[in-house]
CSV table of C-alpha atoms in Angstrom, one decimal:
chain,number,residue,atom,x,y,z
A,1,MET,CA,0.0,0.0,0.0
A,2,GLU,CA,2.8,2.4,0.9
A,3,GLN,CA,4.7,1.5,-2.2
A,4,ALA,CA,1.5,2.4,-4.3
A,5,ALA,CA,1.3,5.7,-2.5
A,6,ILE,CA,4.9,6.5,-3.2
A,7,THR,CA,4.5,5.6,-6.9
A,8,ALA,CA,1.4,7.8,-7.2
A,9,VAL,CA,3.3,10.7,-5.7
A,10,GLY,CA,6.1,10.1,-8.1
A,11,LEU,CA,3.8,10.0,-11.1
A,12,ALA,CA,2.1,13.2,-9.9
A,13,GLY,CA,5.4,15.0,-9.8
A,14,LYS,CA,6.2,13.9,-13.3
A,15,VAL,CA,2.8,14.9,-14.6
A,16,ALA,CA,3.1,18.4,-13.1
A,17,GLY,CA,5.5,19.2,-15.9
A,18,PRO,CA,7.6,22.4,-16.3
A,19,SER,CA,6.6,25.7,-14.9
A,20,PHE,CA,5.8,28.8,-16.9
A,21,LEU,CA,9.3,30.2,-16.4
A,22,GLU,CA,10.8,26.9,-17.5
A,23,LEU,CA,8.6,26.9,-20.6
A,24,PHE,CA,9.9,30.4,-21.4
A,25,MET,CA,13.5,29.4,-20.8
A,26,LEU,CA,13.2,26.3,-23.0
A,27,ALA,CA,11.6,28.2,-25.9
A,28,ASP,CA,13.7,29.4,-28.9
A,29,LEU,CA,14.6,33.0,-29.5
A,30,PHE,CA,11.6,33.7,-31.8
A,31,THR,CA,9.1,32.3,-29.4
A,32,LYS,CA,10.7,34.1,-26.5
A,33,ALA,CA,10.3,37.4,-28.4
A,34,ILE,CA,6.6,36.7,-29.0
A,35,MET,CA,6.1,35.9,-25.3
A,36,LEU,CA,7.9,39.1,-24.2
A,37,LEU,CA,5.9,41.1,-26.7
A,38,LEU,CA,2.6,39.7,-25.4
A,39,LEU,CA,3.7,40.3,-21.8
A,40,LEU,CA,4.6,43.9,-22.5
A,41,ALA,CA,1.3,44.4,-24.3
A,42,SER,CA,-0.5,43.0,-21.2
A,43,VAL,CA,1.4,45.3,-18.8
A,44,TRP,CA,0.8,48.3,-21.0
A,45,SER,CA,-2.9,47.6,-21.4
A,46,TRP,CA,-3.3,47.3,-17.6
A,47,ALA,CA,-1.4,50.6,-17.1
A,48,VAL,CA,-3.9,52.3,-19.5
A,49,ILE,CA,-6.9,50.6,-17.9
A,50,ILE,CA,-5.9,51.7,-14.4
A,51,ASP,CA,-5.0,55.2,-15.5
A,52,LYS,CA,-8.2,55.8,-17.4
A,53,SER,CA,-10.4,54.2,-14.8
A,54,PHE,CA,-9.1,56.3,-11.9
A,55,ARG,CA,-9.1,59.4,-14.1
A,56,LEU,CA,-12.7,59.0,-15.1
A,57,MET,CA,-13.7,58.4,-11.5
A,58,ARG,CA,-12.0,61.6,-10.4
A,59,LEU,CA,-13.5,63.6,-13.2
A,60,VAL,CA,-17.1,62.3,-12.5
A,61,ARG,CA,-16.6,63.1,-8.8
A,62,LYS,CA,-15.4,66.7,-9.6
A,63,ALA,CA,-18.3,67.2,-12.1
A,64,ASN,CA,-20.8,66.2,-9.5
A,65,ALA,CA,-19.3,68.7,-7.0
A,66,PHE,CA,-19.2,71.4,-9.7
A,67,GLU,CA,-22.8,70.9,-10.7
A,68,ARG,CA,-23.9,71.2,-7.1
A,69,GLN,CA,-22.2,74.5,-6.9
A,70,PHE,CA,-23.5,75.7,-10.3
A,71,TRP,CA,-27.1,74.9,-9.5
A,72,SER,CA,-27.0,76.1,-5.9
A,73,GLY,CA,-28.1,79.6,-7.0
A,74,ALA,CA,-24.8,81.3,-6.3
A,75,PRO,CA,-23.9,84.2,-8.7
A,76,LEU,CA,-22.0,83.1,-11.7
A,77,ASP,CA,-19.4,85.7,-11.3
A,78,GLU,CA,-18.6,84.5,-7.8
A,79,LEU,CA,-18.3,80.9,-9.0
A,80,HIS,CA,-16.1,82.1,-11.8
A,81,ARG,CA,-13.7,83.9,-9.4
A,82,LYS,CA,-13.3,80.6,-7.5
A,83,LEU,CA,-12.6,78.5,-10.6
A,84,ALA,CA,-10.9,80.9,-13.1
A,85,LYS,CA,-7.4,80.5,-11.7
A,86,ARG,CA,-7.4,76.6,-11.4
A,87,PRO,CA,-10.1,74.9,-13.4
A,88,ASP,CA,-8.9,71.3,-12.8
A,89,HIS,CA,-11.5,69.3,-14.8
A,90,PRO,CA,-13.2,69.7,-18.2
A,91,MET,CA,-16.6,71.0,-16.9
A,92,ALA,CA,-15.0,73.7,-14.9
A,93,LEU,CA,-12.7,74.6,-17.8
A,94,MET,CA,-15.7,74.9,-20.1
A,95,PHE,CA,-17.4,77.2,-17.6
A,96,ALA,CA,-14.3,79.3,-17.1
A,97,THR,CA,-13.7,79.8,-20.9
A,98,ALA,CA,-17.4,80.6,-21.4
A,99,MET,CA,-17.4,83.1,-18.6
A,100,GLU,CA,-14.3,84.8,-20.0
A,101,GLU,CA,-16.1,85.2,-23.4
A,102,TRP,CA,-19.2,86.5,-21.6
A,103,ARG,CA,-17.4,89.1,-19.5
A,104,GLU,CA,-15.3,90.4,-22.4
A,105,ALA,CA,-18.4,90.9,-24.7
A,106,PRO,CA,-20.0,94.4,-24.5
A,107,LYS,CA,-23.4,94.5,-22.9
A,108,THR,CA,-26.1,95.6,-25.3
A,109,THR,CA,-29.8,95.1,-25.9
A,110,ASP,CA,-29.2,94.3,-29.6
A,111,VAL,CA,-31.0,91.0,-30.2
A,112,SER,CA,-28.9,89.8,-33.1
A,113,PHE,CA,-25.7,90.6,-31.2
A,114,ASN,CA,-26.8,88.8,-28.1
A,115,ARG,CA,-27.9,85.8,-30.2
A,116,GLY,CA,-24.5,85.7,-31.8
A,117,LEU,CA,-22.8,86.0,-28.4
A,118,VAL,CA,-24.7,83.0,-27.0
A,119,GLY,CA,-23.8,81.0,-30.2
A,120,ARG,CA,-20.1,82.0,-29.9
A,121,ILE,CA,-20.0,81.0,-26.2
A,122,GLY,CA,-21.6,77.7,-27.2
A,123,ARG,CA,-18.9,77.1,-29.8
A,124,VAL,CA,-16.1,78.0,-27.3
A,125,MET,CA,-17.5,75.4,-24.9
A,126,ASP,CA,-17.8,72.8,-27.7
A,127,LEU,CA,-14.2,73.3,-28.7
A,128,THR,CA,-13.0,73.1,-25.1
A,129,ARG,CA,-15.1,69.9,-24.6
A,130,ASP,CA,-13.7,68.3,-27.8
A,131,ARG,CA,-10.1,69.1,-26.7
A,132,GLU,CA,-10.6,67.6,-23.3
A,133,VAL,CA,-12.4,64.5,-24.5
A,134,GLU,CA,-9.7,63.9,-27.0
A,135,SER,CA,-7.1,64.2,-24.3
A,136,LEU,CA,-9.1,61.7,-22.2
A,137,GLU,CA,-9.2,59.2,-25.1
A,138,THR,CA,-5.4,59.3,-25.5
A,139,ASN,CA,-3.9,55.8,-25.5
A,140,LEU,CA,-7.4,54.2,-25.5
A,141,SER,CA,-7.0,53.0,-29.0
A,142,TRP,CA,-4.1,50.9,-27.8
A,143,LEU,CA,-6.5,48.7,-25.9
A,144,GLY,CA,-8.5,48.0,-29.1
A,145,THR,CA,-5.3,47.3,-31.0
A,146,ILE,CA,-4.1,44.9,-28.3
A,147,ALA,CA,-7.5,43.2,-28.1
A,148,SER,CA,-7.6,42.6,-31.8
A,149,THR,CA,-4.0,41.6,-32.5
A,150,ALA,CA,-2.8,39.8,-29.4
A,151,PRO,CA,-4.6,36.5,-30.2
A,152,PHE,CA,-3.1,36.4,-33.6
A,153,VAL,CA,0.4,37.1,-32.2
A,154,GLY,CA,-0.2,34.2,-29.8
A,155,LEU,CA,-1.4,32.1,-32.7
A,156,LEU,CA,1.9,32.8,-34.5
A,157,GLY,CA,3.7,31.5,-31.5
A,158,THR,CA,1.5,28.4,-31.5
A,159,VAL,CA,2.2,27.7,-35.2
A,160,TRP,CA,5.9,28.2,-34.6
A,161,GLY,CA,5.9,25.8,-31.6
A,162,ILE,CA,4.1,23.1,-33.6
A,163,MET,CA,6.6,23.5,-36.4
A,164,ASN,CA,9.4,23.0,-33.9
A,165,SER,CA,7.6,19.8,-32.7
A,166,PHE,CA,7.5,18.4,-36.3
A,167,GLN,CA,11.1,19.3,-36.8
A,168,ALA,CA,12.0,17.4,-33.6
A,169,ILE,CA,10.1,14.4,-34.9
A,170,ALA,CA,11.9,14.6,-38.2
A,171,ALA,CA,15.3,15.0,-36.6
A,172,THR,CA,15.0,12.2,-34.1
A,173,LYS,CA,12.6,10.0,-36.1
A,174,ASN,CA,10.7,9.5,-32.9
A,175,SER,CA,7.1,10.6,-32.4
A,176,THR,CA,6.7,9.8,-28.8
A,177,LEU,CA,5.1,12.4,-26.5
A,178,ALA,CA,8.5,13.2,-24.8
A,179,VAL,CA,9.7,14.5,-28.1
A,180,VAL,CA,6.7,16.6,-29.2
A,181,ALA,CA,5.5,17.8,-25.8
A,182,PRO,CA,8.0,20.7,-25.3
A,183,GLY,CA,7.1,22.3,-28.5
A,184,ILE,CA,3.4,21.9,-28.0
A,185,ALA,CA,3.6,23.3,-24.5
A,186,GLU,CA,5.5,26.3,-25.8
A,187,ALA,CA,2.8,26.7,-28.4
A,188,LEU,CA,-0.1,26.6,-25.9
A,189,PHE,CA,1.7,28.9,-23.6
A,190,ALA,CA,2.1,31.5,-26.3
A,191,THR,CA,-1.6,31.2,-27.1
A,192,ALA,CA,-2.5,31.6,-23.4
A,193,LEU,CA,-0.4,34.8,-23.2
A,194,GLY,CA,-2.2,36.2,-26.2
A,195,LEU,CA,-5.6,35.6,-24.6
A,196,ILE,CA,-4.4,37.0,-21.3
A,197,ALA,CA,-3.4,40.2,-23.0
A,198,ALA,CA,-6.5,40.4,-25.3
A,199,ILE,CA,-9.4,39.6,-23.0
A,200,PRO,CA,-8.9,42.3,-20.4
A,201,ALA,CA,-8.0,44.8,-23.1
A,202,LEU,CA,-11.2,44.1,-25.0
A,203,ILE,CA,-13.5,44.3,-21.9
A,204,ALA,CA,-11.8,47.5,-20.7
A,205,TYR,CA,-11.9,49.1,-24.2
A,206,ASN,CA,-15.7,48.6,-24.4
A,207,LYS,CA,-16.3,49.7,-20.9
A,208,LEU,CA,-14.0,52.8,-21.0
A,209,SER,CA,-15.3,53.9,-24.4
A,210,GLY,CA,-18.8,53.8,-23.1
A,211,SER,CA,-17.9,55.7,-20.0
A,212,ILE,CA,-16.0,58.4,-21.9
A,213,ASP,CA,-19.0,58.8,-24.3
A,214,SER,CA,-21.3,59.1,-21.4
A,215,TYR,CA,-19.0,61.7,-19.8
A,216,ALA,CA,-18.8,63.6,-23.1
A,217,ASN,CA,-22.6,63.6,-23.4
A,218,ARG,CA,-22.7,65.0,-19.9
A,219,LEU,CA,-20.4,67.9,-20.9
A,220,SER,CA,-22.5,68.6,-23.9
A,221,SER,CA,-25.6,68.7,-21.8
A,222,PHE,CA,-23.9,71.2,-19.4
A,223,ALA,CA,-22.9,73.4,-22.4
A,224,ASP,CA,-26.5,73.5,-23.6
A,225,GLU,CA,-27.8,74.2,-20.1
A,226,PHE,CA,-25.3,76.9,-19.5
A,227,ALA,CA,-26.1,78.5,-22.9
A,228,VAL,CA,-29.8,78.6,-21.8
A,229,VAL,CA,-28.8,80.3,-18.5
A,230,LEU,CA,-26.8,83.0,-20.3
A,231,SER,CA,-29.6,83.5,-22.8
A,232,ARG,CA,-32.0,84.0,-19.9
A,233,GLU,CA,-29.6,86.5,-18.3
A,234,LEU,CA,-29.6,88.5,-21.6
A,235,ASP,CA,-33.4,88.5,-21.8
A,236,GLN,CA,-33.7,89.7,-18.2
A,237,ALA,CA,-31.1,92.5,-18.9
A,238,LYS,CA,-33.0,93.5,-22.0
A,239,VAL,CA,-36.3,93.8,-20.0
A,240,ALA,CA,-34.7,95.8,-17.3
């Protein structure tokens, strides 16, 4: 009974096979290059994911705080004085640039001039929004690129590993599992690395793209609402 147990342990140790590091060390130069490329792609994608996720969370939190101040009924000039020197998020920057345009424009009761002023302020906010959203989308395309190409790069490593296995069979004229197993293991490891890089990148790309689009729509809504507020201010001044 004890001998059977010892034999089972020995077999289990043999079945365990080489570790991931050993698979990498046993691979040839081309396969190692593919593995390193996929590993770097995975690290880079996670860096982008973490950076964009935390940045979006911070921007949404600041937008919530700003909108509470904006709709609190406080005078716009007072809010502008607080934010003009350090607008640290896109919504505050849109407000600051719009207020600069508003304050520099001459005050008049001319309807066509005021209509043009509101339209000009709206365009200023749109340009600011587009610039800030474009900055927020920087490096996001890398996630889509990694998600679409990493499986194929891993597949290239798979094909290369299988080719090595067939070459080993031809060289040794031996088709036993011990001969073909190393090449097949390298091939499967390359495929696994490709999927490890691609799957999180694909999920994060879809999620972050949707979150950025939602945030951009929120900025657009604020620009429209602020234009309405300024238009109302002009109408009140005209009546007075």
